[in-house]
């Protein structure tokens, strides 16, 4: 009958986190037999149970449970506090850039800012339809913007309870925006004192045609955001119509971007669901010629990245085979060259050994003392005939007498 001596909560904590919209009951427990209970705070209650139904953000705060024994002659009171925090998913309150009317000049920096209201604090991620890169932080700067950076920029906030996204278009004004379908005509007047020049662009009308390689197969997973994109040249400005093939449902594309005078990009961004794995047909028309239709297919799988050709299967084997063949051919060529040189040196006429030539010999004797043999310049030729000749011997005897 004396209590309350102790006061506790059914949740043995002094702080509790509750997700917005959920129900929560907190009971005030004492050892007193008959007590009056009173809850005070953003929500009041006269029972021992504090019932929070579909809790809202404005119901966050400190709650106090007070228990009083009314049977005692002198009332006895015990009280205790509990902190109630209400968590809620992110809400992007604003997404801005310092690009005036969402346009920036080529080479300039563009700063983006994303303001988020959430509890707990969210992680903010930046992405774009023109790149697979992502950046983290409330603020992000696109440095040295290029014409190719024209696209849709997305701020995504996630705090573990939920996520929110917001998109913002950005158009980069290129320094030179004339295409092959635009000709500049110049009129120059000159009268000897000075000159004046006026230029006038002339656009040639042309039906839509693909400006860059069309990525006709896109691979990604359920729950991931994907952007389908088509880049065309056309004059005048074309219209784009996107349809999902299986349902024949017309889809609303992102804002069409004019990259150059005659260059347009249309994109379709959405989060992949099971039914999203399909063919998507985009039809382009500008009143010149027939409609042009192109198909892009989404398939389930991890995003495709460009493979290093050096790492492709069989590359090393093919490379090794090629090197081996090259070495073999080189060896055969060297052998043939050496064989040719050998044959040339052996059989060429200039290299054959000629017979020994005999040359005339001269004596320092007086002409009167010279014999017939001394007149012979090639003693080895007809040697027997000359030395055995009788006429020669007779001639020699006459000279001596």
PDB file of N, CA and C in Angstrom, residues 308-380:
ATOM      1  N   UNK A 308      39.557  -5.676 -71.331  1.00  0.00           N
ATOM      2  CA  UNK A 308      40.908  -5.482 -71.866  1.00  0.00           C
ATOM      3  C   UNK A 308      41.181  -6.582 -72.875  1.00  0.00           C
ATOM      4  N   UNK A 309      41.461  -6.227 -74.144  1.00  0.00           N
ATOM      5  CA  UNK A 309      41.687  -7.270 -75.145  1.00  0.00           C
ATOM      6  C   UNK A 309      42.824  -8.200 -74.767  1.00  0.00           C
ATOM      7  N   UNK A 310      43.787  -7.712 -73.949  1.00  0.00           N
ATOM      8  CA  UNK A 310      44.895  -8.573 -73.538  1.00  0.00           C
ATOM      9  C   UNK A 310      44.436  -9.662 -72.581  1.00  0.00           C
ATOM     10  N   UNK A 311      43.232  -9.460 -71.973  1.00  0.00           N
ATOM     11  CA  UNK A 311      42.745 -10.430 -71.010  1.00  0.00           C
ATOM     12  C   UNK A 311      41.691 -11.338 -71.601  1.00  0.00           C
ATOM     13  N   UNK A 312      41.332 -11.173 -72.849  1.00  0.00           N
ATOM     14  CA  UNK A 312      40.309 -11.995 -73.455  1.00  0.00           C
ATOM     15  C   UNK A 312      40.822 -13.418 -73.617  1.00  0.00           C
ATOM     16  N   UNK A 313      39.901 -14.415 -73.487  1.00  0.00           N
ATOM     17  CA  UNK A 313      40.312 -15.820 -73.592  1.00  0.00           C
ATOM     18  C   UNK A 313      41.009 -16.095 -74.906  1.00  0.00           C
ATOM     19  N   UNK A 314      42.129 -16.843 -74.828  1.00  0.00           N
ATOM     20  CA  UNK A 314      42.827 -17.249 -76.042  1.00  0.00           C
ATOM     21  C   UNK A 314      43.799 -16.219 -76.565  1.00  0.00           C
ATOM     22  N   UNK A 315      43.760 -15.002 -75.998  1.00  0.00           N
ATOM     23  CA  UNK A 315      44.627 -13.957 -76.544  1.00  0.00           C
ATOM     24  C   UNK A 315      46.094 -14.325 -76.381  1.00  0.00           C
ATOM     25  N   UNK A 316      46.464 -14.768 -75.161  1.00  0.00           N
ATOM     26  CA  UNK A 316      47.866 -15.099 -74.927  1.00  0.00           C
ATOM     27  C   UNK A 316      48.302 -16.269 -75.795  1.00  0.00           C
ATOM     28  N   UNK A 317      47.379 -17.279 -75.975  1.00  0.00           N
ATOM     29  CA  UNK A 317      47.733 -18.418 -76.813  1.00  0.00           C
ATOM     30  C   UNK A 317      47.958 -17.985 -78.256  1.00  0.00           C
ATOM     31  N   UNK A 318      47.064 -17.136 -78.753  1.00  0.00           N
ATOM     32  CA  UNK A 318      47.207 -16.659 -80.134  1.00  0.00           C
ATOM     33  C   UNK A 318      48.472 -15.837 -80.286  1.00  0.00           C
ATOM     34  N   UNK A 319      48.742 -14.991 -79.269  1.00  0.00           N
ATOM     35  CA  UNK A 319      49.946 -14.169 -79.324  1.00  0.00           C
ATOM     36  C   UNK A 319      51.190 -15.045 -79.343  1.00  0.00           C
ATOM     37  N   UNK A 320      51.224 -16.095 -78.482  1.00  0.00           N
ATOM     38  CA  UNK A 320      52.382 -16.984 -78.453  1.00  0.00           C
ATOM     39  C   UNK A 320      52.571 -17.721 -79.760  1.00  0.00           C
ATOM     40  N   UNK A 321      51.463 -18.190 -80.359  1.00  0.00           N
ATOM     41  CA  UNK A 321      51.544 -18.878 -81.654  1.00  0.00           C
ATOM     42  C   UNK A 321      52.092 -17.946 -82.722  1.00  0.00           C
ATOM     43  N   UNK A 322      51.616 -16.700 -82.719  1.00  0.00           N
ATOM     44  CA  UNK A 322      52.086 -15.736 -83.718  1.00  0.00           C
ATOM     45  C   UNK A 322      53.571 -15.466 -83.590  1.00  0.00           C
ATOM     46  N   UNK A 323      54.042 -15.326 -82.343  1.00  0.00           N
ATOM     47  CA  UNK A 323      55.474 -15.083 -82.135  1.00  0.00           C
ATOM     48  C   UNK A 323      56.287 -16.283 -82.601  1.00  0.00           C
ATOM     49  N   UNK A 324      55.806 -17.509 -82.300  1.00  0.00           N
ATOM     50  CA  UNK A 324      56.522 -18.716 -82.724  1.00  0.00           C
ATOM     51  C   UNK A 324      56.628 -18.818 -84.226  1.00  0.00           C
ATOM     52  N   UNK A 325      55.519 -18.529 -84.927  1.00  0.00           N
ATOM     53  CA  UNK A 325      55.534 -18.574 -86.396  1.00  0.00           C
ATOM     54  C   UNK A 325      56.517 -17.546 -86.948  1.00  0.00           C
ATOM     55  N   UNK A 326      56.518 -16.349 -86.338  1.00  0.00           N
ATOM     56  CA  UNK A 326      57.430 -15.301 -86.808  1.00  0.00           C
ATOM     57  C   UNK A 326      58.884 -15.706 -86.657  1.00  0.00           C
ATOM     58  N   UNK A 327      59.220 -16.318 -85.507  1.00  0.00           N
ATOM     59  CA  UNK A 327      60.603 -16.760 -85.295  1.00  0.00           C
ATOM     60  C   UNK A 327      60.983 -17.843 -86.297  1.00  0.00           C
ATOM     61  N   UNK A 328      60.058 -18.785 -86.561  1.00  0.00           N
ATOM     62  CA  UNK A 328      60.334 -19.863 -87.523  1.00  0.00           C
ATOM     63  C   UNK A 328      60.602 -19.336 -88.910  1.00  0.00           C
ATOM     64  N   UNK A 329      59.765 -18.400 -89.358  1.00  0.00           N
ATOM     65  CA  UNK A 329      59.946 -17.817 -90.694  1.00  0.00           C
ATOM     66  C   UNK A 329      61.285 -17.092 -90.782  1.00  0.00           C
ATOM     67  N   UNK A 330      61.636 -16.354 -89.716  1.00  0.00           N
ATOM     68  CA  UNK A 330      62.913 -15.623 -89.713  1.00  0.00           C
ATOM     69  C   UNK A 330      64.091 -16.585 -89.823  1.00  0.00           C
ATOM     70  N   UNK A 331      64.021 -17.725 -89.113  1.00  0.00           N
ATOM     71  CA  UNK A 331      65.108 -18.703 -89.165  1.00  0.00           C
ATOM     72  C   UNK A 331      65.269 -19.280 -90.568  1.00  0.00           C
ATOM     73  N   UNK A 332      64.152 -19.593 -91.238  1.00  0.00           N
ATOM     74  CA  UNK A 332      64.208 -20.131 -92.603  1.00  0.00           C
ATOM     75  C   UNK A 332      64.847 -19.126 -93.549  1.00  0.00           C
ATOM     76  N   UNK A 333      64.471 -17.849 -93.399  1.00  0.00           N
ATOM     77  CA  UNK A 333      65.028 -16.805 -94.269  1.00  0.00           C
ATOM     78  C   UNK A 333      66.541 -16.708 -94.087  1.00  0.00           C
ATOM     79  N   UNK A 334      67.008 -16.748 -92.820  1.00  0.00           N
ATOM     80  CA  UNK A 334      68.451 -16.659 -92.553  1.00  0.00           C
ATOM     81  C   UNK A 334      69.196 -17.828 -93.195  1.00  0.00           C
ATOM     82  N   UNK A 335      68.636 -19.042 -93.077  1.00  0.00           N
ATOM     83  CA  UNK A 335      69.282 -20.228 -93.673  1.00  0.00           C
ATOM     84  C   UNK A 335      69.368 -20.096 -95.182  1.00  0.00           C
ATOM     85  N   UNK A 336      68.291 -19.635 -95.833  1.00  0.00           N
ATOM     86  CA  UNK A 336      68.289 -19.469 -97.290  1.00  0.00           C
ATOM     87  C   UNK A 336      69.331 -18.444 -97.733  1.00  0.00           C
ATOM     88  N   UNK A 337      69.451 -17.354 -96.969  1.00  0.00           N
ATOM     89  CA  UNK A 337      70.436 -16.321 -97.319  1.00  0.00           C
ATOM     90  C   UNK A 337      71.853 -16.888 -97.229  1.00  0.00           C
ATOM     91  N   UNK A 338      72.156 -17.607 -96.149  1.00  0.00           N
ATOM     92  CA  UNK A 338      73.494 -18.186 -95.993  1.00  0.00           C
ATOM     93  C   UNK A 338      73.795 -19.203 -97.094  1.00  0.00           C
ATOM     94  N   UNK A 339      72.798 -20.027 -97.467  1.00  0.00           N
ATOM     95  CA  UNK A 339      72.988 -21.017 -98.526  1.00  0.00           C
ATOM     96  C   UNK A 339      73.260 -20.337 -99.859  1.00  0.00           C
ATOM     97  N   UNK A 340      72.545 -19.253-100.132  1.00  0.00           N
ATOM     98  CA  UNK A 340      72.741 -18.512-101.386  1.00  0.00           C
ATOM     99  C   UNK A 340      74.158 -17.945-101.469  1.00  0.00           C
ATOM    100  N   UNK A 341      74.639 -17.381-100.339  1.00  0.00           N
ATOM    101  CA  UNK A 341      75.994 -16.811-100.320  1.00  0.00           C
ATOM    102  C   UNK A 341      77.035 -17.905-100.566  1.00  0.00           C
ATOM    103  N   UNK A 342      76.842 -19.065 -99.959  1.00  0.00           N
ATOM    104  CA  UNK A 342      77.783 -20.176-100.131  1.00  0.00           C
ATOM    105  C   UNK A 342      77.864 -20.623-101.582  1.00  0.00           C
ATOM    106  N   UNK A 343      76.689 -20.813-102.226  1.00  0.00           N
ATOM    107  CA  UNK A 343      76.655 -21.248-103.636  1.00  0.00           C
ATOM    108  C   UNK A 343      77.287 -20.194-104.532  1.00  0.00           C
ATOM    109  N   UNK A 344      77.022 -18.943-104.248  1.00  0.00           N
ATOM    110  CA  UNK A 344      77.558 -17.848-105.069  1.00  0.00           C
ATOM    111  C   UNK A 344      79.088 -17.855-105.026  1.00  0.00           C
ATOM    112  N   UNK A 345      79.634 -17.974-103.825  1.00  0.00           N
ATOM    113  CA  UNK A 345      81.099 -17.926-103.701  1.00  0.00           C
ATOM    114  C   UNK A 345      81.772 -19.143-104.342  1.00  0.00           C
ATOM    115  N   UNK A 346      81.097 -20.267-104.312  1.00  0.00           N
ATOM    116  CA  UNK A 346      81.705 -21.488-104.826  1.00  0.00           C
ATOM    117  C   UNK A 346      81.685 -21.560-106.338  1.00  0.00           C
ATOM    118  N   UNK A 347      80.620 -21.143-106.976  1.00  0.00           N
ATOM    119  CA  UNK A 347      80.445 -21.364-108.413  1.00  0.00           C
ATOM    120  C   UNK A 347      80.531 -20.106-109.274  1.00  0.00           C
ATOM    121  N   UNK A 348      80.695 -18.951-108.723  1.00  0.00           N
ATOM    122  CA  UNK A 348      80.784 -17.742-109.554  1.00  0.00           C
ATOM    123  C   UNK A 348      82.112 -17.745-110.304  1.00  0.00           C
ATOM    124  N   UNK A 349      82.141 -17.421-111.625  1.00  0.00           N
ATOM    125  CA  UNK A 349      83.378 -17.470-112.447  1.00  0.00           C
ATOM    126  C   UNK A 349      84.513 -16.665-111.877  1.00  0.00           C
ATOM    127  N   UNK A 350      84.194 -15.555-111.252  1.00  0.00           N
ATOM    128  CA  UNK A 350      85.256 -14.689-110.745  1.00  0.00           C
ATOM    129  C   UNK A 350      86.018 -15.343-109.606  1.00  0.00           C
ATOM    130  N   UNK A 351      85.417 -16.364-109.028  1.00  0.00           N
ATOM    131  CA  UNK A 351      86.050 -17.004-107.896  1.00  0.00           C
ATOM    132  C   UNK A 351      86.777 -18.297-108.266  1.00  0.00           C
ATOM    133  N   UNK A 352      86.740 -18.731-109.558  1.00  0.00           N
ATOM    134  CA  UNK A 352      87.444 -19.940-109.988  1.00  0.00           C
ATOM    135  C   UNK A 352      88.948 -19.682-110.073  1.00  0.00           C
ATOM    136  N   UNK A 353      89.805 -20.704-109.773  1.00  0.00           N
ATOM    137  CA  UNK A 353      91.267 -20.565-109.818  1.00  0.00           C
ATOM    138  C   UNK A 353      91.764 -20.751-111.245  1.00  0.00           C
ATOM    139  N   UNK A 354      92.411 -19.736-111.795  1.00  0.00           N
ATOM    140  CA  UNK A 354      92.895 -19.768-113.177  1.00  0.00           C
ATOM    141  C   UNK A 354      94.252 -20.474-113.248  1.00  0.00           C
ATOM    142  N   UNK A 355      94.660 -21.055-114.420  1.00  0.00           N
ATOM    143  CA  UNK A 355      95.990 -21.679-114.583  1.00  0.00           C
ATOM    144  C   UNK A 355      97.084 -20.651-114.389  1.00  0.00           C
ATOM    145  N   UNK A 356      98.264 -21.131-113.905  1.00  0.00           N
ATOM    146  CA  UNK A 356      99.379 -20.212-113.692  1.00  0.00           C
ATOM    147  C   UNK A 356      99.894 -19.689-115.035  1.00  0.00           C
ATOM    148  N   UNK A 357      99.991 -18.395-115.123  1.00  0.00           N
ATOM    149  CA  UNK A 357     100.485 -17.768-116.345  1.00  0.00           C
ATOM    150  C   UNK A 357     102.027 -17.753-116.312  1.00  0.00           C
ATOM    151  N   UNK A 358     102.652 -17.933-117.494  1.00  0.00           N
ATOM    152  CA  UNK A 358     104.110 -17.797-117.612  1.00  0.00           C
ATOM    153  C   UNK A 358     104.414 -16.461-118.247  1.00  0.00           C
ATOM    154  N   UNK A 359     105.328 -15.836-117.739  1.00  0.00           N
ATOM    155  CA  UNK A 359     105.654 -14.501-118.230  1.00  0.00           C
ATOM    156  C   UNK A 359     107.041 -14.536-118.890  1.00  0.00           C
ATOM    157  N   UNK A 360     107.319 -13.615-119.771  1.00  0.00           N
ATOM    158  CA  UNK A 360     108.628 -13.514-120.447  1.00  0.00           C
ATOM    159  C   UNK A 360     109.706 -13.204-119.432  1.00  0.00           C
ATOM    160  N   UNK A 361     110.867 -13.829-119.629  1.00  0.00           N
ATOM    161  CA  UNK A 361     111.992 -13.552-118.744  1.00  0.00           C
ATOM    162  C   UNK A 361     113.059 -12.824-119.539  1.00  0.00           C
ATOM    163  N   UNK A 362     113.709 -11.988-118.856  1.00  0.00           N
ATOM    164  CA  UNK A 362     114.730 -11.173-119.524  1.00  0.00           C
ATOM    165  C   UNK A 362     116.081 -11.431-118.880  1.00  0.00           C
ATOM    166  N   UNK A 363     117.110 -11.391-119.704  1.00  0.00           N
ATOM    167  CA  UNK A 363     118.478 -11.628-119.224  1.00  0.00           C
ATOM    168  C   UNK A 363     119.278 -10.347-119.352  1.00  0.00           C
ATOM    169  N   UNK A 364     120.280 -10.187-118.505  1.00  0.00           N
ATOM    170  CA  UNK A 364     121.120  -8.993-118.585  1.00  0.00           C
ATOM    171  C   UNK A 364     122.398  -9.234-119.404  1.00  0.00           C
ATOM    172  N   UNK A 365     122.401 -10.399-120.100  1.00  0.00           N
ATOM    173  CA  UNK A 365     123.559 -10.661-120.963  1.00  0.00           C
ATOM    174  C   UNK A 365     123.460  -9.827-122.229  1.00  0.00           C
ATOM    175  N   UNK A 366     124.656  -9.655-122.890  1.00  0.00           N
ATOM    176  CA  UNK A 366     124.662  -8.926-124.151  1.00  0.00           C
ATOM    177  C   UNK A 366     123.891  -9.712-125.184  1.00  0.00           C
ATOM    178  N   UNK A 367     123.332  -9.037-126.132  1.00  0.00           N
ATOM    179  CA  UNK A 367     122.547  -9.739-127.160  1.00  0.00           C
ATOM    180  C   UNK A 367     123.377 -10.769-127.889  1.00  0.00           C
ATOM    181  N   UNK A 368     124.700 -10.492-128.034  1.00  0.00           N
ATOM    182  CA  UNK A 368     125.515 -11.445-128.775  1.00  0.00           C
ATOM    183  C   UNK A 368     125.660 -12.749-128.008  1.00  0.00           C
ATOM    184  N   UNK A 369     125.598 -12.665-126.650  1.00  0.00           N
ATOM    185  CA  UNK A 369     125.786 -13.865-125.832  1.00  0.00           C
ATOM    186  C   UNK A 369     124.507 -14.644-125.622  1.00  0.00           C
ATOM    187  N   UNK A 370     123.326 -14.086-126.042  1.00  0.00           N
ATOM    188  CA  UNK A 370     122.049 -14.765-125.797  1.00  0.00           C
ATOM    189  C   UNK A 370     121.888 -15.899-126.762  1.00  0.00           C
ATOM    190  N   UNK A 371     121.287 -16.993-126.301  1.00  0.00           N
ATOM    191  CA  UNK A 371     121.031 -18.169-127.122  1.00  0.00           C
ATOM    192  C   UNK A 371     119.613 -18.139-127.620  1.00  0.00           C
ATOM    193  N   UNK A 372     119.296 -19.113-128.404  1.00  0.00           N
ATOM    194  CA  UNK A 372     117.948 -19.216-128.968  1.00  0.00           C
ATOM    195  C   UNK A 372     116.911 -19.432-127.869  1.00  0.00           C
ATOM    196  N   UNK A 373     117.373 -20.196-126.852  1.00  0.00           N
ATOM    197  CA  UNK A 373     116.419 -20.462-125.764  1.00  0.00           C
ATOM    198  C   UNK A 373     116.027 -19.187-125.055  1.00  0.00           C
ATOM    199  N   UNK A 374     117.025 -18.195-125.082  1.00  0.00           N
ATOM    200  CA  UNK A 374     116.698 -16.942-124.399  1.00  0.00           C
ATOM    201  C   UNK A 374     115.570 -16.204-125.069  1.00  0.00           C
ATOM    202  N   UNK A 375     115.298 -16.485-126.332  1.00  0.00           N
ATOM    203  CA  UNK A 375     114.218 -15.786-127.037  1.00  0.00           C
ATOM    204  C   UNK A 375     112.854 -16.380-126.723  1.00  0.00           C
ATOM    205  N   UNK A 376     112.855 -17.535-126.147  1.00  0.00           N
ATOM    206  CA  UNK A 376     111.568 -18.196-125.865  1.00  0.00           C
ATOM    207  C   UNK A 376     110.958 -17.580-124.601  1.00  0.00           C
ATOM    208  N   UNK A 377     109.766 -17.012-124.739  1.00  0.00           N
ATOM    209  CA  UNK A 377     109.089 -16.365-123.600  1.00  0.00           C
ATOM    210  C   UNK A 377     108.232 -17.321-122.816  1.00  0.00           C
ATOM    211  N   UNK A 378     107.899 -18.504-123.451  1.00  0.00           N
ATOM    212  CA  UNK A 378     107.083 -19.480-122.721  1.00  0.00           C
ATOM    213  C   UNK A 378     107.739 -20.823-122.886  1.00  0.00           C
ATOM    214  N   UNK A 379     108.753 -21.107-122.070  1.00  0.00           N
ATOM    215  CA  UNK A 379     109.548 -22.316-122.260  1.00  0.00           C
ATOM    216  C   UNK A 379     108.745 -23.571-122.095  1.00  0.00           C
ATOM    217  N   UNK A 380     107.603 -23.505-121.332  1.00  0.00           N
ATOM    218  CA  UNK A 380     106.856 -24.736-121.123  1.00  0.00           C
ATOM    219  C   UNK A 380     106.011 -25.123-122.301  1.00  0.00           C
TER     220      UNK A 380
END
